[in-house]
Amino acid sequence: MPGWLRFLADWNPVSALTAASRELFGNPGVPSGNVGWPLAHPVTASLLWSAALLVIFVPLSLRAHLRRGR
């Protein structure tokens, strides 16, 4: 896989969520070797992705809601 595509695959929130689900169900599928941080720590990465998305989109949705309510 090309380096730029591997970077996108490693830092994809869906990949982190899939790896976290596998790890929590007892079937870790992370290959040994050179993997990105999100695949090495999938549960933490999934929680960070969730927090980041909430921090970004909750204020935006509240702003849009208040703007339409007037």
Short mmCIF file of C-alpha atoms in Angstrom, two decimals, residues 3 9 23 32 35 59 61 64-65:
data_model
loop_
_atom_site.label_atom_id
_atom_site.label_comp_id
_atom_site.label_asym_id
_atom_site.label_seq_id
_atom_site.Cartn_x
_atom_site.Cartn_y
_atom_site.Cartn_z
CA GLY A 3 2.52 5.52 2.15
CA ALA A 9 -6.17 4.09 6.51
CA GLU A 23 -9.89 -5.77 20.85
CA SER A 32 2.62 -6.83 14.42
CA VAL A 35 1.39 0.24 12.56
CA PRO A 59 -21.25 24.11 18.76
CA SER A 61 -25.27 22.41 15.43
CA ALA A 64 -27.43 26.46 13.32
CA HIS A 65 -30.36 25.63 15.59
#
